Each structure stands twice: as structure tokens, then as C-alpha cells.
mmCIF file of C-alpha atoms in Angstrom:
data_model
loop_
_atom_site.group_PDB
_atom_site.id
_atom_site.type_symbol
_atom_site.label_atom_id
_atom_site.label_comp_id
_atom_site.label_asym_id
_atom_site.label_seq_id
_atom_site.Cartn_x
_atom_site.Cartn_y
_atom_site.Cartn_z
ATOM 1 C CA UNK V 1 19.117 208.933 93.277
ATOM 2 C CA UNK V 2 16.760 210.070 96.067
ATOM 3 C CA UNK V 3 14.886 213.807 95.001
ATOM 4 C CA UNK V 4 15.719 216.379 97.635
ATOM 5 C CA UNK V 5 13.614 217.272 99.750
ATOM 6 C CA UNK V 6 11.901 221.031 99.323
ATOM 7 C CA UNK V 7 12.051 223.817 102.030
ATOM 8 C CA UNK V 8 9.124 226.468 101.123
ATOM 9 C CA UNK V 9 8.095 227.495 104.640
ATOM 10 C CA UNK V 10 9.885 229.148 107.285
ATOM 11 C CA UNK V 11 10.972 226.553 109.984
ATOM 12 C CA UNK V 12 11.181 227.850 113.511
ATOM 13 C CA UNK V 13 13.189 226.531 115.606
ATOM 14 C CA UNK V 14 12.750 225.381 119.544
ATOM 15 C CA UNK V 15 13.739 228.744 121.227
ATOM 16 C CA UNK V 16 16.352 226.647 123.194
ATOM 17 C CA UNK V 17 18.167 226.080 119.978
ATOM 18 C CA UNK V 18 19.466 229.677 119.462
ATOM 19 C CA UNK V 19 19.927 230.673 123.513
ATOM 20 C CA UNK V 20 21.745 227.765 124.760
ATOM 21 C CA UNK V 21 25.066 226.066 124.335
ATOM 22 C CA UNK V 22 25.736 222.692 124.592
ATOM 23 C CA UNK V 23 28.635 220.533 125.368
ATOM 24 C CA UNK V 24 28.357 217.283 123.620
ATOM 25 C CA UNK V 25 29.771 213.503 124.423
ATOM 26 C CA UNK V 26 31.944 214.323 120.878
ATOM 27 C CA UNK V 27 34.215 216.851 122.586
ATOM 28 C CA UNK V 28 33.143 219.908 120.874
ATOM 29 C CA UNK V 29 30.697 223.176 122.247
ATOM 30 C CA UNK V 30 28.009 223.793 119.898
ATOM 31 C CA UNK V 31 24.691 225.587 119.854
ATOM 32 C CA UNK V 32 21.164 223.607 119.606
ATOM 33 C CA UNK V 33 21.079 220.315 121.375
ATOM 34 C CA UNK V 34 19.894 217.885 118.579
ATOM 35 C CA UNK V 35 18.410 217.598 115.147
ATOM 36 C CA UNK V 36 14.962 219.320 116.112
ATOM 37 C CA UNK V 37 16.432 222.793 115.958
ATOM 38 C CA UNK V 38 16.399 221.848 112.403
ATOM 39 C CA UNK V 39 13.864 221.064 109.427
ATOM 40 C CA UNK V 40 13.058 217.609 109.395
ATOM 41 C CA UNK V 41 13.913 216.120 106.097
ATOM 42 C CA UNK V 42 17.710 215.166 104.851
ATOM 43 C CA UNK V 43 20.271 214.635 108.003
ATOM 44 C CA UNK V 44 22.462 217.799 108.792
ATOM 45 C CA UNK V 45 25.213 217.560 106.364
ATOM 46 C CA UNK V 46 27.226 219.585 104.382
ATOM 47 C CA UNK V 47 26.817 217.392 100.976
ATOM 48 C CA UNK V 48 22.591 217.189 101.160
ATOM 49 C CA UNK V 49 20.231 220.039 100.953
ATOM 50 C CA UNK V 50 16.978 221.068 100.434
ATOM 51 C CA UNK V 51 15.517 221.980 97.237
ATOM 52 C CA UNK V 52 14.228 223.845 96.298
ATOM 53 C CA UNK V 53 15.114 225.632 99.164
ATOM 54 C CA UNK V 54 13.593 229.192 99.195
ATOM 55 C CA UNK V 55 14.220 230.146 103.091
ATOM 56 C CA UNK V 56 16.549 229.851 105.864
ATOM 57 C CA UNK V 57 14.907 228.832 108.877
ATOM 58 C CA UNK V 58 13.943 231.931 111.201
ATOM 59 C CA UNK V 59 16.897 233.570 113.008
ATOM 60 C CA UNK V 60 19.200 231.902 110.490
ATOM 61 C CA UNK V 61 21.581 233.728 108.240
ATOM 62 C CA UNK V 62 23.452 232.479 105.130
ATOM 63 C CA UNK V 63 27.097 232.086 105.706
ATOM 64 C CA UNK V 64 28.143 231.127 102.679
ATOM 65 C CA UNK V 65 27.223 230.524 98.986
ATOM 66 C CA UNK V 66 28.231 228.152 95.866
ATOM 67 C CA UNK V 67 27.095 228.303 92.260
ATOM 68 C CA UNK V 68 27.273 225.032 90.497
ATOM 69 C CA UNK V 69 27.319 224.656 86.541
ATOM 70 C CA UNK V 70 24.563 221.488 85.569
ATOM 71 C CA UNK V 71 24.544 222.084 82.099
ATOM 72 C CA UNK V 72 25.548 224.347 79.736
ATOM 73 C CA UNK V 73 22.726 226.765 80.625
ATOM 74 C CA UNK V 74 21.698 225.513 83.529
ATOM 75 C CA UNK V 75 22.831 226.713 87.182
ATOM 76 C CA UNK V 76 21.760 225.746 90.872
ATOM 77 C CA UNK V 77 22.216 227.979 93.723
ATOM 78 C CA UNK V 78 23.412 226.669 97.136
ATOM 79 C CA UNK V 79 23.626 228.284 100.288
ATOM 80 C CA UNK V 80 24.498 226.986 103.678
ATOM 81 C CA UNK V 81 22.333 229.148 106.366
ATOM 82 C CA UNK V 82 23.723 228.829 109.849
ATOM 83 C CA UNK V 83 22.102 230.640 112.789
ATOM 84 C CA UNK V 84 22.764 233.912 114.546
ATOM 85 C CA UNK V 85 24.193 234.361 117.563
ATOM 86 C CA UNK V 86 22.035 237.411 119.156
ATOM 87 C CA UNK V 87 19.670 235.179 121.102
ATOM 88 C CA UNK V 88 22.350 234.060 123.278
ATOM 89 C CA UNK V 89 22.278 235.654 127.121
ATOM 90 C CA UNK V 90 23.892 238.737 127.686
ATOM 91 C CA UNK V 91 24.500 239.252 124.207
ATOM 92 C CA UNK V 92 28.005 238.720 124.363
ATOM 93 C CA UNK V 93 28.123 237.352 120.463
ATOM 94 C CA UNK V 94 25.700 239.307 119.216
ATOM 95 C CA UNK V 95 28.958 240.884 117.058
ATOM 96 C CA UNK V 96 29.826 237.403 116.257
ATOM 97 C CA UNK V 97 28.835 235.206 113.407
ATOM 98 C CA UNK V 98 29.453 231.629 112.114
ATOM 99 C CA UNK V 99 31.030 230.824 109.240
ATOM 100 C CA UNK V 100 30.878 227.815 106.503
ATOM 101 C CA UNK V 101 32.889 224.561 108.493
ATOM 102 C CA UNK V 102 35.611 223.977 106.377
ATOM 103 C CA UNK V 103 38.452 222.034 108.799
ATOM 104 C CA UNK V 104 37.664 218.376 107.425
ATOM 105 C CA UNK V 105 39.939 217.083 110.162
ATOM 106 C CA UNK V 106 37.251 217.641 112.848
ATOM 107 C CA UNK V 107 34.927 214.511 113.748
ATOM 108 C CA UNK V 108 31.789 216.586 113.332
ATOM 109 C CA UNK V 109 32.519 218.087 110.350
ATOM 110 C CA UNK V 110 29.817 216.476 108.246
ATOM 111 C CA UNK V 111 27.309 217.210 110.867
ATOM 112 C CA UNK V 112 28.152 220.702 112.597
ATOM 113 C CA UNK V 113 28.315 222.472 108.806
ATOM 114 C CA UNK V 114 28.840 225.942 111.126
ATOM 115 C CA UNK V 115 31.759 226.885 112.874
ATOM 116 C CA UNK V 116 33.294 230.054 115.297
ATOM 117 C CA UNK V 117 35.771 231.795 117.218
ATOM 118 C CA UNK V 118 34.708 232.383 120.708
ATOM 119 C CA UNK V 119 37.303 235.383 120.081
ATOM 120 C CA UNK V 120 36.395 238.616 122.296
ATOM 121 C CA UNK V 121 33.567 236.740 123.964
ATOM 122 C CA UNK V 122 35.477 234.732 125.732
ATOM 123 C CA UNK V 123 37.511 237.437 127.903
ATOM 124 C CA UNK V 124 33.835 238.643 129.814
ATOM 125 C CA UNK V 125 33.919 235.926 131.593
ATOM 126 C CA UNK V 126 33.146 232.051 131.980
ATOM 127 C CA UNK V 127 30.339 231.152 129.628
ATOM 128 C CA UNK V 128 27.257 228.917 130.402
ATOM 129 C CA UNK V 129 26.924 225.770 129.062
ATOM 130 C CA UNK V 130 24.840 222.901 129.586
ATOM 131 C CA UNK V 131 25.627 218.413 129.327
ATOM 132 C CA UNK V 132 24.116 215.902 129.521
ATOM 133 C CA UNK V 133 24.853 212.870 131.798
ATOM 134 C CA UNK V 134 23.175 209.575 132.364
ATOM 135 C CA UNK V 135 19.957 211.399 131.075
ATOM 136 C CA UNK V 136 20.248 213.910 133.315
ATOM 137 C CA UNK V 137 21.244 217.624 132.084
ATOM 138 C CA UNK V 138 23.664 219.819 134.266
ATOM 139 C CA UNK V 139 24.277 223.619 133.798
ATOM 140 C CA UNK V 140 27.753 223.979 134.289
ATOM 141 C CA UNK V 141 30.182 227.815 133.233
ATOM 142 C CA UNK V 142 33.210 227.216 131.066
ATOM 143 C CA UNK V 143 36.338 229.279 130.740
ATOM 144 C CA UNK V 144 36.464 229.543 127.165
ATOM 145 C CA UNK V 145 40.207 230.447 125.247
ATOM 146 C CA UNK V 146 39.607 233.257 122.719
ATOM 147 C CA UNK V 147 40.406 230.250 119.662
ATOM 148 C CA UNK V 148 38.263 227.916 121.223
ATOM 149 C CA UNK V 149 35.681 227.163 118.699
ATOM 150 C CA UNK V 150 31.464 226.709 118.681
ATOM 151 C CA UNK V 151 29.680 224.970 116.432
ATOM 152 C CA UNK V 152 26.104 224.249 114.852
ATOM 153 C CA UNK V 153 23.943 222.813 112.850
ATOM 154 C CA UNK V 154 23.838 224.281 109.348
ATOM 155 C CA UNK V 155 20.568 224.186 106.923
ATOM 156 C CA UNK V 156 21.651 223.821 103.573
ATOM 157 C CA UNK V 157 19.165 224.778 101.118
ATOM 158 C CA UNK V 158 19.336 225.305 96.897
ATOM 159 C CA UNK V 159 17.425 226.669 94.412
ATOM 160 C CA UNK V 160 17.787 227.701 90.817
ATOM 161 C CA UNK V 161 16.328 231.030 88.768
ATOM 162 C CA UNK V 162 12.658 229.275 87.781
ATOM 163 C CA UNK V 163 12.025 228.831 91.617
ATOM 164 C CA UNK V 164 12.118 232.475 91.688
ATOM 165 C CA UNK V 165 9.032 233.087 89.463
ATOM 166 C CA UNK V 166 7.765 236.435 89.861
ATOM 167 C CA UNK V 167 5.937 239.232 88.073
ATOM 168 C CA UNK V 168 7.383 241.770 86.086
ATOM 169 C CA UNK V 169 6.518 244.275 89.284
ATOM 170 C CA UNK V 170 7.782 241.983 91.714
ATOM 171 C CA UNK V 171 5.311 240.693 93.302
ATOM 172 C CA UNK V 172 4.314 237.646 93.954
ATOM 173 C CA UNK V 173 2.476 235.272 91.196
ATOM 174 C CA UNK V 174 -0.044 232.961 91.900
ATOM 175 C CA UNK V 175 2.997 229.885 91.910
ATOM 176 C CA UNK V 176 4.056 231.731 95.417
ATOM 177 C CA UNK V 177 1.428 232.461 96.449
ATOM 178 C CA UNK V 178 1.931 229.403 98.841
ATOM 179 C CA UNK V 179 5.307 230.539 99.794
ATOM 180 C CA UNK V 180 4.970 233.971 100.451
ATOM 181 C CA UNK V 181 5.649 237.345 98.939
ATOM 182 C CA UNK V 182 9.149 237.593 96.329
ATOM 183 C CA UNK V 183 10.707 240.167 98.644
ATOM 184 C CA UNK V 184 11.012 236.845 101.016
ATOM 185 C CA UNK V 185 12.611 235.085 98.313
ATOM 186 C CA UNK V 186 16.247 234.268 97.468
ATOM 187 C CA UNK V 187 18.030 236.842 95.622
ATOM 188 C CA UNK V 188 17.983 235.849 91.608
ATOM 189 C CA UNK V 189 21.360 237.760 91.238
ATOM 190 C CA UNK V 190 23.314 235.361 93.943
ATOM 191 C CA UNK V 191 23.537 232.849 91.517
ATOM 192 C CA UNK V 192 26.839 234.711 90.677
ATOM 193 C CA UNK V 193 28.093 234.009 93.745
ATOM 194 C CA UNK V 194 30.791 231.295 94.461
ATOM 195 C CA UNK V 195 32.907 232.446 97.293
ATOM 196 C CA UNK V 196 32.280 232.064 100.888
ATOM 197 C CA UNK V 197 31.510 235.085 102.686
ATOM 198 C CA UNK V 198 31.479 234.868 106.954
ATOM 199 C CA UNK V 199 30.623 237.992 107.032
ATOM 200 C CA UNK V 200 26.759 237.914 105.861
ATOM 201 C CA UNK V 201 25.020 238.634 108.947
ATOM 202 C CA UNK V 202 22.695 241.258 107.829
ATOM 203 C CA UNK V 203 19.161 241.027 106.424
ATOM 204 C CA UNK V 204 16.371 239.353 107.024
ATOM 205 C CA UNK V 205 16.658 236.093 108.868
ATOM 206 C CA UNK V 206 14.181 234.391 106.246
ATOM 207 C CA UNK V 207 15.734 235.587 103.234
ATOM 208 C CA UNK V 208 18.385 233.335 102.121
ATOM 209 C CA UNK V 209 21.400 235.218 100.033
ATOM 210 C CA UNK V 210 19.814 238.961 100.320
ATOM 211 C CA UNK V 211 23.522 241.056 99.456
ATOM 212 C CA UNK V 212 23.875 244.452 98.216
ATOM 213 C CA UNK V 213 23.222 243.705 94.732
ATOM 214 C CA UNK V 214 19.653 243.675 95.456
ATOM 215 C CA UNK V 215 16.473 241.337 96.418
ATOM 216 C CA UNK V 216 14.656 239.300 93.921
ATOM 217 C CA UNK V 217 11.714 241.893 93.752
ATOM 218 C CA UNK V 218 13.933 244.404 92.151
ATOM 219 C CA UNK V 219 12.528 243.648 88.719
ATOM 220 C CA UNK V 220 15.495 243.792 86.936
ATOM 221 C CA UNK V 221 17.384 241.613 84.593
ATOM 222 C CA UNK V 222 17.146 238.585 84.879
ATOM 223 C CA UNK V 223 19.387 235.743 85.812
ATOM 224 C CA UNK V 224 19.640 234.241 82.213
ATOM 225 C CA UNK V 225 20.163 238.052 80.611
ATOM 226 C CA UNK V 226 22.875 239.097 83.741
ATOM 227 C CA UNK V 227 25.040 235.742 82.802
ATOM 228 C CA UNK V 228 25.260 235.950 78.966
ATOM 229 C CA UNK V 229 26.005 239.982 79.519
ATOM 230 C CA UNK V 230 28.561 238.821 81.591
ATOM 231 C CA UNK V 231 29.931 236.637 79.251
ATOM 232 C CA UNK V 232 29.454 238.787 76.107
ATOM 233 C CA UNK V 233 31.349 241.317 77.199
ATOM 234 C CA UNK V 234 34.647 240.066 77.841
ATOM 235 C CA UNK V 235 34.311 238.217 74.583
ATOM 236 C CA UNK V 236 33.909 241.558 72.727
ATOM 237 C CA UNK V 237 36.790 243.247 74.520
ATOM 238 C CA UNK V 238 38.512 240.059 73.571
ATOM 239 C CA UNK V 239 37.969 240.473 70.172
ATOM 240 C CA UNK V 240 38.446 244.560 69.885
ATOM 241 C CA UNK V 241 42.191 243.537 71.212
ATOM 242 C CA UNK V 242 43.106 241.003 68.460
ATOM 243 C CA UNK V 243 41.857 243.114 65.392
ATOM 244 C CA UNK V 244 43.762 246.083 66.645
ATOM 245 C CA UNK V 245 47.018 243.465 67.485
ATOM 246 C CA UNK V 246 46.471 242.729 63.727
ATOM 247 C CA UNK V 247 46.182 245.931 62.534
ATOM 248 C CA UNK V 248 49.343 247.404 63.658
ATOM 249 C CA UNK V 249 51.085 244.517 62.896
ATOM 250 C CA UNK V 250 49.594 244.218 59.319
ATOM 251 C CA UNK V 251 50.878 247.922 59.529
ATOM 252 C CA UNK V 252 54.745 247.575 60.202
ATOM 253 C CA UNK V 253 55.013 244.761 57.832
ATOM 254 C CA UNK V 254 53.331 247.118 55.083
ATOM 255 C CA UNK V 255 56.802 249.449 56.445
ATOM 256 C CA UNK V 256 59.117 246.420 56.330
ATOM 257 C CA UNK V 257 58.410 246.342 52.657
ATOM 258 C CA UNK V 258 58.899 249.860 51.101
ATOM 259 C CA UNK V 259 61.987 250.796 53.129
ATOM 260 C CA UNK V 260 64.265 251.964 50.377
ATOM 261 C CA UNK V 261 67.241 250.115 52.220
ATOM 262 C CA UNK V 262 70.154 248.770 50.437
ATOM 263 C CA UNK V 263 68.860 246.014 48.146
ATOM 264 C CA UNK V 264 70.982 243.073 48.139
ATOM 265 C CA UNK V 265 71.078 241.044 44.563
ATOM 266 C CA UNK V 266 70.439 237.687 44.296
ATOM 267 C CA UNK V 267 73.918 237.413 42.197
ATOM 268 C CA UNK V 268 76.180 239.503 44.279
ATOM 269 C CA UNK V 269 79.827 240.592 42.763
ATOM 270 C CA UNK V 270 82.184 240.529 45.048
ATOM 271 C CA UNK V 271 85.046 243.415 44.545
ATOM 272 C CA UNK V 272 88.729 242.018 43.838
ATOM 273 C CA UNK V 273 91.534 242.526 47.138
ATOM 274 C CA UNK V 274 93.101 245.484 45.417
ATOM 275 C CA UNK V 275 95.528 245.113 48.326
ATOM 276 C CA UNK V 276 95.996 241.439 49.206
ATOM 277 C CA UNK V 277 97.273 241.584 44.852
ATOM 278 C CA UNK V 278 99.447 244.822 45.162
ATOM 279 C CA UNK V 279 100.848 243.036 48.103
ATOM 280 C CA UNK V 280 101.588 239.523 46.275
ATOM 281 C CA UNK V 281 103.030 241.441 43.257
ATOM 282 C CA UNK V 282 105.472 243.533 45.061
ATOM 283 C CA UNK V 283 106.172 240.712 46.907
ATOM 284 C CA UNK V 284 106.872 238.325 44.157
ATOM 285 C CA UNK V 285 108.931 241.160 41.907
ATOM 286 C CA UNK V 286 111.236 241.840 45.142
ATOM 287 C CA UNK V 287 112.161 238.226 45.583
ATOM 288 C CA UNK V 288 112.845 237.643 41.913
ATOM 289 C CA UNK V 289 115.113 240.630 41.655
ATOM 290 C CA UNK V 290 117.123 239.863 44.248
ATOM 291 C CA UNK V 291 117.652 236.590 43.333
ATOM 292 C CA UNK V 292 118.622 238.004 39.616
ATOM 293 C CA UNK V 293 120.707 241.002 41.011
ATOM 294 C CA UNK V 294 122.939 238.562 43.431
ATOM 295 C CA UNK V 295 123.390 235.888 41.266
ATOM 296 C CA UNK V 296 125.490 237.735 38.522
ATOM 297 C CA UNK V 297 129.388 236.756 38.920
ATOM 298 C CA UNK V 298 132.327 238.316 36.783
ATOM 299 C CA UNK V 299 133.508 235.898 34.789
ATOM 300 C CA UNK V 300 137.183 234.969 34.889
ATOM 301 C CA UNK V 301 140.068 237.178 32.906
ATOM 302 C CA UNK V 302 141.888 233.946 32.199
ATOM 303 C CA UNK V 303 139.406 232.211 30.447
ATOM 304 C CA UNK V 304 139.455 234.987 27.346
ATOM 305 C CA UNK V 305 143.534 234.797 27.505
#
């Protein structure tokens, strides 16, 4: 397994590579004409990074972030940085930002990691773009659709909590000092990130994940004591839940049992049909006296003659 290779300077890129949009022999529009607008090192792709990774190159922004588990108390960091889109003329997408490529169906998808809408841009008019053609580039303007998409290549960089090493006051120790200051640093706490945000545009363009919960100079918890307070919580609520559950129930069986109901004997007696007997007996005396009654006959006079 090849060891990745480490990002702990602030690449800057060609300032072509951030101005100018390119149409490639592929099909697709995309800003930066080749592999120098990035850091030399693993190719652009989605599934290899730099680490540790501690900045995005300058004008780059993260676009998205993923925390993966690699042990049971280990964690890793990774963030895909894709570039802003400010430095383009005009400034027509300077309110525009890339996102995290995610549509495996495109050919360029494991190349061009950063994707966009040309959206509202594309209604002020044709856009510039230049190609390439028999070694010779042309500058030609292209009426862009409002879904038509742009692309670029993404920097994807990683890092876990001891690459942040830093001073209980935030600054810098002497392990940084060849990296520069902690406030330039990833952010410690966006190891509990795992969903991808497009809309992280903000910050400083060498700070990889820098969100609102706070830079890694803050000198607060850290990463390790965040994570098991995360996780010991929710167990405790957990656990307040069941023993009241068992409680009450422990409670209404404790009812159940002295209820002065109706107890019910093991050898039940069962009360003779007063009725289904008075019936019978009436019955049975009716037919028998009927039977008695009509069956008398005089005898004959002659016989006693």
C-alpha cells in the first residue's frame, strides 16, 4: 500500500487556473487547464488524498467533508477543497460555488472531483472560454444554459486530531512551526463532520474545514473529550429512560397484586339450576298425572251381576 503523500504548505496555483475556463477534448467546461493548477503528488481523484493534509491550496475552499472510523478510537478527517470562483472576469460567479462531484455517470468523474451550475451566470451573457486545437489555443464565447455544468480539479486532503498539535493557548508548538501558525490549521472539531456541505465558501482560502463551531486555536476540548461526551450522553439518557420504564412498571404490578377483587378458588362450587330442576319436576309430575287421571275406566255393571 503506497503512504500518501503529505500537503503542509500552501500550494499556489498558476493564476490562469482560477481566471480561465477551459473547454476540453472530453466534452465538458471546466476551470484550470491541466494538472499544474494542482499539488504535484497523487493524480486528481476523488479516492486518493494527501495526508496529512493541513491546507487547501490558496484560493481553494472545502466543499465538502467525510469522517471515517479506522479503529475503535481512531478517526481520519477528509475534505475535498475545490476552488473559488471570484477570480473569474467580471465576477459573474463570484456568488457561485462548487460542490463535491457526485454524478458517477460522467466520464470525468474520477478526475474533475468539483462540479457547478452555471445557473444565474449564464443569462449575462455568452461566457469566455478557451480550446485547444492542433496545439494551438483559441479564445472562443459560449452561450451557456443555466443547467449547464463547470467543472474542476478538486484537492483532496486528510488529516486526523494528532496533526493538529498545538499548545494549550493555541499557538503554535515547535512541531508547526514548519507549517505555520494553528489558526491556519484544520479545525479539530470537523472531525464530526460527515455530510457534504456546497455551501462552505467562507473563510480563509488556506484553512481547510474552518465552520462556525470554531478554529483549531480555540483551545477548547479536545477532539478525543468532544467524541466520548458525545457518546456518553445519549447513553445516560438511555439509561435514565429504562430505570424509570421499570419503575412504574415494577409499580402497577405491586397494584395488580393487592386489588381486593373477587378471589376466585382453586376448587370452585358451582350453584345447582334451581330452575332447569323446578322445571323437570313440574314437568315430570304433569305428565304422570295425566297419564294416571285418563287412564281410570268404570268398570262394567254386568260383571258384579
Amino acid at each position: 500500500m503506497a503512504i500518501p503523500t503529505p500537503l503542509t504548505t500552501v500550494f499556489t496555483p498558476p493564476s490562469e487556473c482560477l481566471s480561465t475556463i477551459f473547454w476540453s477534448s472530453g466534452g465538458q467546461y471546466q476551470l484550470g487547464y491541466s494538472t499544474e493548477c494542482i499539488p504535484s503528488g497523487p493524480a486528481p481523484s476523488l479516492s486518493s488524498y494527501f495526508s496529512p493534509g493541513l491546507y487547501c491550496p490558496e484560493s481553494y475552499t472545502v466543499a465538502c467533508t467525510d469522517l471515517v472510523i479506522l479503529g475503535a478510537t481512531s478517526t481520519e478527517t477528509q475534505a475535498v477543497c475545490c476552488p473559488r470562483l471570484d477570480g473569474i472576469a467580471s465576477g459573474r460567479f463570484a456568488d457561485a460555488s462548487f460542490r463535491c462531484n457526485t454524478d458517477r455517470a460522467m466520464p470525468w468523474y474520477s478526475s474533475l472531483g468539483c462540479t457547478m451550475n452555471f445557473g444565474t451566470a449564464a443569462t449575462e451573457g455568452p461566457i469566455t472560454v478557451l480550446y485547444t486545437r492542433s496545439s494551438t489555443t483559441y479564445t472562443t464565447t459560449y452561450s451557456a444554459a443555466t443547467t449547464d455544468g463547470l467543472n474542476a480539479y478538486s484537492v483532496k486532503i486528510a488529516w486526523r486530531a494528532s496533526d493538529l498539535t498545538q499548545s494549550s493557548t493555541g499557538s503554535a508548538t515547535a512541531s508547526e512551526s514548519s507549517i505555520g501558525s494553528a489558526s491556519n490549521l484544520p479545525d479539530a472539531t470537523a472531525d464530526s463532520a460527515s455530510v457534504t456541505s456546497s455551501s462552505a465558501t467562507s473563510g480563509s482560502s488556506t484553512t481547510p474545514p474552518s465552520g462556525a463551531a470554531g478554529s483549531a486555536a480555540d483551545g477548547g476540548l479536545s477532539t478525543s473529550a468532544k467524541i466520548a461526551i458525545g457518546i456518553t450522553i445519549p447513553v445516560a439518557i438511555i439509561a435514565l429512560i429504562i430505570v424509570g420504564l421499570l419503575v412504574i412498571r415494577r409499580k402497577k404490578r405491586a397494584a395488580h397484586m393487592t386489588d381486593p377483587g373477587v378471589e376466585i378458588s382453586s376448587n370452585p362450587v358451582y350453584e345447582k339450576d334451581t330452575t332447569f330442576t323446578s322445571d323437570l319436576g313440574s314437568e315430570q309430575t304433569s305428565e304422570v298425572d295425566s297419564r294416571m287421571v285418563g287412564g281410570l275406566q268404570e268398570l262394567p255393571g254386568h260383571v258384579w251381576r
